[in-house]
Structures are given as structure tokens and as C-alpha cells.
Short mmCIF file of C-alpha atoms in Angstrom, two decimals:
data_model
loop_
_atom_site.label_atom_id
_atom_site.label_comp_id
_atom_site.label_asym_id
_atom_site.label_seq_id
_atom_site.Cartn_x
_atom_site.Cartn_y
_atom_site.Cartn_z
CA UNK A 18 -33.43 89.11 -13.72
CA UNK A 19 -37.07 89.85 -14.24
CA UNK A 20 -39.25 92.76 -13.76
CA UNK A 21 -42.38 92.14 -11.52
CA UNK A 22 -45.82 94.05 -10.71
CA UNK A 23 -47.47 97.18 -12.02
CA UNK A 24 -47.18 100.32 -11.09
CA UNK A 25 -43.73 99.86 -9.32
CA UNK A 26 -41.25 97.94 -10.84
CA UNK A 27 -38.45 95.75 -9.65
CA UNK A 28 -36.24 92.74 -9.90
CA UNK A 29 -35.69 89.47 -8.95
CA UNK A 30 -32.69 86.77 -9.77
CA UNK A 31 -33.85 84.40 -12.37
CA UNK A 32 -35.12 81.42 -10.84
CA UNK A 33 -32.44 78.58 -10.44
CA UNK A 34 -33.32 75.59 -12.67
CA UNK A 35 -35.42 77.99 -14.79
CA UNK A 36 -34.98 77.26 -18.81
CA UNK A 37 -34.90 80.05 -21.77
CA UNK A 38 -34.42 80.14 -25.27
CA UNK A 39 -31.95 82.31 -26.55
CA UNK A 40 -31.69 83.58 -29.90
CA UNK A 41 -28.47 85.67 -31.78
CA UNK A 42 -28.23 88.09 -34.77
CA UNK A 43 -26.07 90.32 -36.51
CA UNK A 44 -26.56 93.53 -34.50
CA UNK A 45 -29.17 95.78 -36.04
CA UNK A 46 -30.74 92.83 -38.35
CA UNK A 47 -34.24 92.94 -39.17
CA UNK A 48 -36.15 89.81 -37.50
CA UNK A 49 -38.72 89.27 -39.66
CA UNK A 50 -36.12 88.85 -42.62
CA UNK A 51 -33.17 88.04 -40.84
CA UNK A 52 -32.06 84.36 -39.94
CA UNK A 53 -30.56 83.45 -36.80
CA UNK A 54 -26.69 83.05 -35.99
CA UNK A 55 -25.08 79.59 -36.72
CA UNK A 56 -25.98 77.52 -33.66
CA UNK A 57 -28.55 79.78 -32.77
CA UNK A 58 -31.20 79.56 -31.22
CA UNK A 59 -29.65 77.65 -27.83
CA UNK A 60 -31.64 76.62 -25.29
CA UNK A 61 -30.23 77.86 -21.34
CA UNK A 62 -31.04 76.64 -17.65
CA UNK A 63 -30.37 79.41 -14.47
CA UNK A 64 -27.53 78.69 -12.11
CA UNK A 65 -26.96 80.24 -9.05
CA UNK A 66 -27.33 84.17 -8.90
CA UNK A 67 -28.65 84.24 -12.42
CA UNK A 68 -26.66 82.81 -14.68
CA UNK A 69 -27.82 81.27 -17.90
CA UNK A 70 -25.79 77.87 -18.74
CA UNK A 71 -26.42 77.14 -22.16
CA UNK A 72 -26.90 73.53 -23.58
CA UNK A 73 -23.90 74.12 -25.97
CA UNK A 74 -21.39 76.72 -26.08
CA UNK A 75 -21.81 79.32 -28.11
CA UNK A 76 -18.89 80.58 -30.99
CA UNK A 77 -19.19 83.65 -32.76
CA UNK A 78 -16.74 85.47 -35.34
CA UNK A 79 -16.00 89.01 -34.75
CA UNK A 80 -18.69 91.75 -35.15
CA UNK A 81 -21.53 92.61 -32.95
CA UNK A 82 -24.60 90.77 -32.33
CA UNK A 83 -28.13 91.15 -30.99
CA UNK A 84 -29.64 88.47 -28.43
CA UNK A 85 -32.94 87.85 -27.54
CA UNK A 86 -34.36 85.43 -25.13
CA UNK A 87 -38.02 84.09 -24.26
CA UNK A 88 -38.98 81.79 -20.85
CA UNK A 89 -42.11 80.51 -19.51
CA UNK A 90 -40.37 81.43 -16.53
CA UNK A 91 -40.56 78.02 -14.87
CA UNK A 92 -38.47 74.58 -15.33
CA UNK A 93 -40.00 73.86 -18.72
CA UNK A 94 -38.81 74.66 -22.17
CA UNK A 95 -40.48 77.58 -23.84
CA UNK A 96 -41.08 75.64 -26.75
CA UNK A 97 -41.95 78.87 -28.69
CA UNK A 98 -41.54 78.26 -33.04
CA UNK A 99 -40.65 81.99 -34.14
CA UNK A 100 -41.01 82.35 -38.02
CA UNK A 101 -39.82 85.15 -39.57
CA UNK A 102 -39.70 87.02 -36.49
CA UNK A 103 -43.26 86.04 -35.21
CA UNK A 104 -44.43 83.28 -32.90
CA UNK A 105 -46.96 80.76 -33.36
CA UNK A 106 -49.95 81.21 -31.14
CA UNK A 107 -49.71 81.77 -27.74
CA UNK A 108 -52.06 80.52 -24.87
CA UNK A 109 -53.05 81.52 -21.76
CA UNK A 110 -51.57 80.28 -18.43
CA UNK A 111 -48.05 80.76 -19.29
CA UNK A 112 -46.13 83.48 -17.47
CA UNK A 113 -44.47 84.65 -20.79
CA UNK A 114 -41.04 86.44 -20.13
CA UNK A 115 -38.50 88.28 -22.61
CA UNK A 116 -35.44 90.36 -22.91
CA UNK A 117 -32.77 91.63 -25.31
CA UNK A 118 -29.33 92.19 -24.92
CA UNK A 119 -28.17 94.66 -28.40
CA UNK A 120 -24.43 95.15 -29.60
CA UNK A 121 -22.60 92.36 -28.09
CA UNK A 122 -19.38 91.80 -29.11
CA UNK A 123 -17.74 88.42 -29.74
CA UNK A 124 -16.39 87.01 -26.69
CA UNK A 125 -18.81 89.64 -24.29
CA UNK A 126 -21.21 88.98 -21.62
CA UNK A 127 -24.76 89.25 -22.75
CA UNK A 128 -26.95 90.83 -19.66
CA UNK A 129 -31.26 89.54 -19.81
CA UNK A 130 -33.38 92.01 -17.69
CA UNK A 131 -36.90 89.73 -18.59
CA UNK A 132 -40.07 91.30 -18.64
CA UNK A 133 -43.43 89.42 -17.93
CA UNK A 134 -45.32 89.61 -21.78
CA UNK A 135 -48.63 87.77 -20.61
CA UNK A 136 -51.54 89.32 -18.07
CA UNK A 137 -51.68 88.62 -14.36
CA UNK A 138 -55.36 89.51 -13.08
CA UNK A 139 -55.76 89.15 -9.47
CA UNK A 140 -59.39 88.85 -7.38
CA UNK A 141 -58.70 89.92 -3.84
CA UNK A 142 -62.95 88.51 -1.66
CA UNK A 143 -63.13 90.60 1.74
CA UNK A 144 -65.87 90.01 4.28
CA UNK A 145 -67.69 93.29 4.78
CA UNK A 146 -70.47 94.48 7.69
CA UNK A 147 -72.55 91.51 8.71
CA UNK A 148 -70.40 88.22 7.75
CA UNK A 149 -67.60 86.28 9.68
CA UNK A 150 -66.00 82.85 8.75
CA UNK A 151 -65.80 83.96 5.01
CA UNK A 152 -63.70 81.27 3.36
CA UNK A 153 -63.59 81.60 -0.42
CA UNK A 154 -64.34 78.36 -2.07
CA UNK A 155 -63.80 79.03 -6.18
CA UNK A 156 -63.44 81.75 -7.67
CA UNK A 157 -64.08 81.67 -11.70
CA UNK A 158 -62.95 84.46 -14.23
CA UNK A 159 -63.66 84.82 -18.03
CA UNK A 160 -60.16 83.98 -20.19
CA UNK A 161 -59.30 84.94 -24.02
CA UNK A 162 -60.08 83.24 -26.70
CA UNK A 163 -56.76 82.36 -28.39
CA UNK A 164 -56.75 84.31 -31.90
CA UNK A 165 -54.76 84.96 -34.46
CA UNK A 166 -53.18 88.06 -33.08
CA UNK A 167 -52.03 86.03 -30.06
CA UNK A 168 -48.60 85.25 -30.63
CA UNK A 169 -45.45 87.44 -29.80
CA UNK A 170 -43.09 89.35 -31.94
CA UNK A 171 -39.42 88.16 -30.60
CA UNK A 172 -38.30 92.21 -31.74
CA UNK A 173 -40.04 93.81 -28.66
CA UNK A 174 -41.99 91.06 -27.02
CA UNK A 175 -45.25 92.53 -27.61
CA UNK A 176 -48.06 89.96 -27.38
CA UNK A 177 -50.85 90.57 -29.65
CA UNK A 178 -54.37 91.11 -27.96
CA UNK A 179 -56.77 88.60 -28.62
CA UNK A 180 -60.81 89.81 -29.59
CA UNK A 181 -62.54 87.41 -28.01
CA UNK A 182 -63.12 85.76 -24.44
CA UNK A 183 -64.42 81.99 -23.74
CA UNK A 184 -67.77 80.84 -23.59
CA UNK A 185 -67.16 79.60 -19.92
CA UNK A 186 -65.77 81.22 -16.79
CA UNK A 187 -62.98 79.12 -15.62
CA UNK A 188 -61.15 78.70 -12.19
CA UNK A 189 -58.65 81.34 -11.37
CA UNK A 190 -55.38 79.61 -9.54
CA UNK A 191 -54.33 79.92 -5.87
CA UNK A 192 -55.64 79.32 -2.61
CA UNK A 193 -57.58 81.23 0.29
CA UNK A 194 -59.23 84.64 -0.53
CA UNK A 195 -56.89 85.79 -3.08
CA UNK A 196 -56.91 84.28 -6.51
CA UNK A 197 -55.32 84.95 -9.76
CA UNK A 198 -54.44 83.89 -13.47
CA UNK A 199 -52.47 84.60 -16.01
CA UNK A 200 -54.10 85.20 -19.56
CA UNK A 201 -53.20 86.49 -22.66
CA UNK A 202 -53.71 90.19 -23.44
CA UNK A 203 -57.11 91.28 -24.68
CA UNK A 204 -58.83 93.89 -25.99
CA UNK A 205 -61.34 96.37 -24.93
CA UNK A 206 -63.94 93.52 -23.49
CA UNK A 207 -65.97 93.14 -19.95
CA UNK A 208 -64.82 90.36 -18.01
CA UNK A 209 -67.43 87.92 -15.77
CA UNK A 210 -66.47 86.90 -12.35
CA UNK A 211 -67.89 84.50 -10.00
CA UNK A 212 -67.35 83.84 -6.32
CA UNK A 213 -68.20 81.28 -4.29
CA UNK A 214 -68.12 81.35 -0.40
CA UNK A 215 -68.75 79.84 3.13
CA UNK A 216 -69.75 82.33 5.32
CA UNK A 217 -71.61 83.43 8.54
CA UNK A 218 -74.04 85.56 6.92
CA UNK A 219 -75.66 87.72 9.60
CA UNK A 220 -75.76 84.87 12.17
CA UNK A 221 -76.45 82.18 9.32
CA UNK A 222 -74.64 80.04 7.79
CA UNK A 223 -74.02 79.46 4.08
CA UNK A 224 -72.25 77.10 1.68
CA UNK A 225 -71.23 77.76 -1.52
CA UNK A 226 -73.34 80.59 -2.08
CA UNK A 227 -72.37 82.11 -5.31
CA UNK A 228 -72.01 86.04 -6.22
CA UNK A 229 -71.71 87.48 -9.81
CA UNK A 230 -70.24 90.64 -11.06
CA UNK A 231 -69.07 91.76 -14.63
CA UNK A 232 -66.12 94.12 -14.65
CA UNK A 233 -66.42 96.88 -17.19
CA UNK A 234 -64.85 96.33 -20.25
CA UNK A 235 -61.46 97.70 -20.30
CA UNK A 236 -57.86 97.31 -22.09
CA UNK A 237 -55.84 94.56 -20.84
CA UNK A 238 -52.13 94.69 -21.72
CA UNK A 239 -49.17 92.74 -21.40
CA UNK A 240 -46.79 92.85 -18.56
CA UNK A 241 -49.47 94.35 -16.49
CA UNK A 242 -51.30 93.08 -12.70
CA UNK A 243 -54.86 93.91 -12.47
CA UNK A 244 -56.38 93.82 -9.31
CA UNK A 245 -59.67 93.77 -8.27
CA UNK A 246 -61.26 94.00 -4.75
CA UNK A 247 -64.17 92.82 -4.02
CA UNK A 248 -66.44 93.01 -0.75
CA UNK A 249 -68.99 90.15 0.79
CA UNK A 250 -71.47 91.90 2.76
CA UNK A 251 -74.99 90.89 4.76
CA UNK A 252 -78.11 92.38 3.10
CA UNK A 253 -79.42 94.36 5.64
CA UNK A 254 -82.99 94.63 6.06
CA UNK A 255 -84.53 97.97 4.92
CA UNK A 256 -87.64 99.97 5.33
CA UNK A 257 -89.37 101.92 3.10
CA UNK A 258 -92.62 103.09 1.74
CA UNK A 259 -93.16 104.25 5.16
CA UNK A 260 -96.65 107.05 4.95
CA UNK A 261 -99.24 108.49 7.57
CA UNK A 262 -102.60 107.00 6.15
CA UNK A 263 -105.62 110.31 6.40
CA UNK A 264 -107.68 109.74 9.12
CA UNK A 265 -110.73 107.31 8.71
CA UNK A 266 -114.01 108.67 8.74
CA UNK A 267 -116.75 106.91 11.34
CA UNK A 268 -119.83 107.99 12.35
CA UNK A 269 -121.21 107.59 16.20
CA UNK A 270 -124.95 107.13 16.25
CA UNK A 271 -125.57 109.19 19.15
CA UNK A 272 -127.72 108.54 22.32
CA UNK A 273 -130.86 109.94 23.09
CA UNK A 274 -130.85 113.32 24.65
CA UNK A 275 -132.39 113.91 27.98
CA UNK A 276 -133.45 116.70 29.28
CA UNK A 277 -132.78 117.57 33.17
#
């Protein structure tokens, strides 16, 4: 199973035809000094209900063991190189996914509850006062840079933050006016969005026009959604500067007085 959004948690059957990568130690063995069990690491595809069917069985003596497991969590092979407990570098756009199963005897069942490692940011376009028809065209989102803190740590999963973004925004996935991606987890930095419409804006219609924002720089961490709303509206006409001028001065020559 997996674990899926933010602030709520829950779970979902692993995806039938999904693929992992498994990995087995002596229980309690340090990773980053520790090699894995003979035959180890295995790579497994989802059956029905969950079940991971590994490419080749896999024989232990007796003791107790400790099993982790990393998925893209999608028909492809993770394809993740760990060295001494560390991956190489990660990138974005994969839906990263781990789990560990500690203390398993010989012979046992080992149970995966995954967790998402990677960032999901979401971009939710409503139409506010003053436009109809808004149909959201593009929109484009600043990514990570790929550093050398980007790679995962097969102990805990943890996916180092990368320090830098792109110099390019870059198409967020999807369809309609919801959009997201998945990037890698980043530091402290602002983020640049930009959204491009077709909409009725106060009776006239527009293509492609384009709106920018910059979302203040925050913490983005792994296994986290991050939404952010944001709301088309018609500039409304305003007026100001609005003042009672003094009075002009003019001067009436006057007509001749007559006397009656």
C-alpha cells in the first residue's frame, strides 16, 4: 500500500503491474556499511490486492532481516544505484515511493506501507467577478535544479533538498484548470508561476492572455501536496482623485446706471 496527500493520510493497494526494488539485510545492519543479502536486491511486479511477485525467489538462512523497497510507483523499473546506502541523483518527475519492513524472520511475510519521497505541487485557476468561459491553456511552474544533495538515503527515504531552481518555468502536467507536478524537494526558495487563459473578460474576449505571480519562498519537503489557489478576475474600472475645484473668479463689467 501507499500513503497519499497531506494533511490526512491514507492508503491505497499498490497498483497492479506496478514494479519495486527490494532490498534485504541482516536486521539492525548499518546501510551505509552494510552489504546486501545474497540475491539481494530483487526486483518485484504488484499482483492483485497488493502483492509483490518477485523476479526470483528469495532464500534466506535463519535469523532476522531488514527489507527495504523503492518504486517510481508506475510500470517501470526504479532503476535507482544505492552505494553505500545512498542513491545516485535523483530527478524530478518521478513519483518516488519507499517502505521498510524490520525483523523479518526467515520464511515470514514482509508487509510495504510506501510513502511518496518526491513533492507534488498543485495550481488550482478559478474565474473570479467579471470573467466566464475561463479555460486554462498552460500553466508553467519553476522546478529544482538537480544537486548534489538530491538523491535518497534507502535507511529512511529522505530525499535531500536541492538549492537551486531552473532558469526556465516549465509546464506543470494535467489537463483543465487544475495542474500539477512532481519535483524534487527544495529548499527555502520562491517559486514563479505562469498562467495562461481563454476567457470572457468583462464581455471581451481573450486568448492566451498570460498572468504572473511568484509564491513566497518557502520549505518544500518530501512526501508533501502543496496547493495553491489562484483567482482570474476582471479589472474593474476605478475612480479616484475625485476634488471640488475653488470657485473661479470673473468679473461682470456692469451696465450703466440710470436714474428713474
Amino acid at each position: 500500500s501507499y500513503e497519499d496527500g497531506a494533511q490526512t493520510k491514507s492508503t491505497a493497494a499498490f497498483t497492479m503491474s506496478n514494479k519495486s526494488t527490494i532490498y534485504g539485510y541482516t536486521s539492525g545492519a548499518v546501510l551505509s556499511s552494510a552489504s546486501p543479502m545474497a540475491g539481494l536486491p530483487v526486483e518485484a511486479t504488484a499482483t492483485a490486492a497488493g502483492i509483490l511477485t518477485p523476479a526470483s525467489s528469495v532464500y534466506l538462512p535463519k535469523g532476522l532481516y531488514d527489507f527495504y523497497s523503492v518504486s517510481l510507483n508506475n510500470s517501470s523499473s526504479p532503476a535507482m544505484n544505492f552505494t553505500s546506502g545512498t542513491s545516485d541523483q535523483l530527478s524530478n518527475g518521478n513519483d518516488y515511493l519507499w517502505a521498510k519492513a524490520v525483523n523479518v524472520a526467515e520464511g515470514g511475510t514482509a508487509s510495504f506501507s510506501y510513502k511518496h519521497r518526491a513533492v507534488l505541487v498543485q495550481v488550482n485557476v478559478a474565474a473570479g467577478t467579471g470573467v466566464t468561459n475561463l479555460s486554462v491553456q498552460d500553466i508553467k511552474i519553476d522546478k529544482p535544479t538537480a544537486g548534489t544533495s538530491s538523491k535518497m538515503t534507502l535507511a529512511d527515504g529522505i530525499i535531500g533538498s536541492a538549492t537551486a531552481i531552473g532558469s526556465t518555468v516549465e509546464s506543470m502536467g494535467g489537463s483543465g484548470n487544475s495542474r500539477s507536478s512532481i519535483i524534487l524537494p527544495l529548499s527555502s526558495l520562491p517559486l514563479k508561476v505562469e498562467i495562461y487563459v481563454n476567457a470572457t473578460i468583462g464581455g471581451n474576449n481573450v486568448t492566451n492572455k498570460k498572468y504572473s505571480a511568484t509564491i513566497p519562498a518557502q520549505q518544500y519537503s518530501g512526501g508533501t501536496k502543496y496547493s495553491v489557489n489562484f483567482t482570474i478576475s476582471a479589472s474593474a474600472l476605478t475612480f479616484t482623485g475625485a476634488q471640488i475645484e475653488d470657485w473661479t473668479s470673473s468679473t461682470i463689467t456692469p451696465p450703466p446706471i440710470t436714474e428713474n
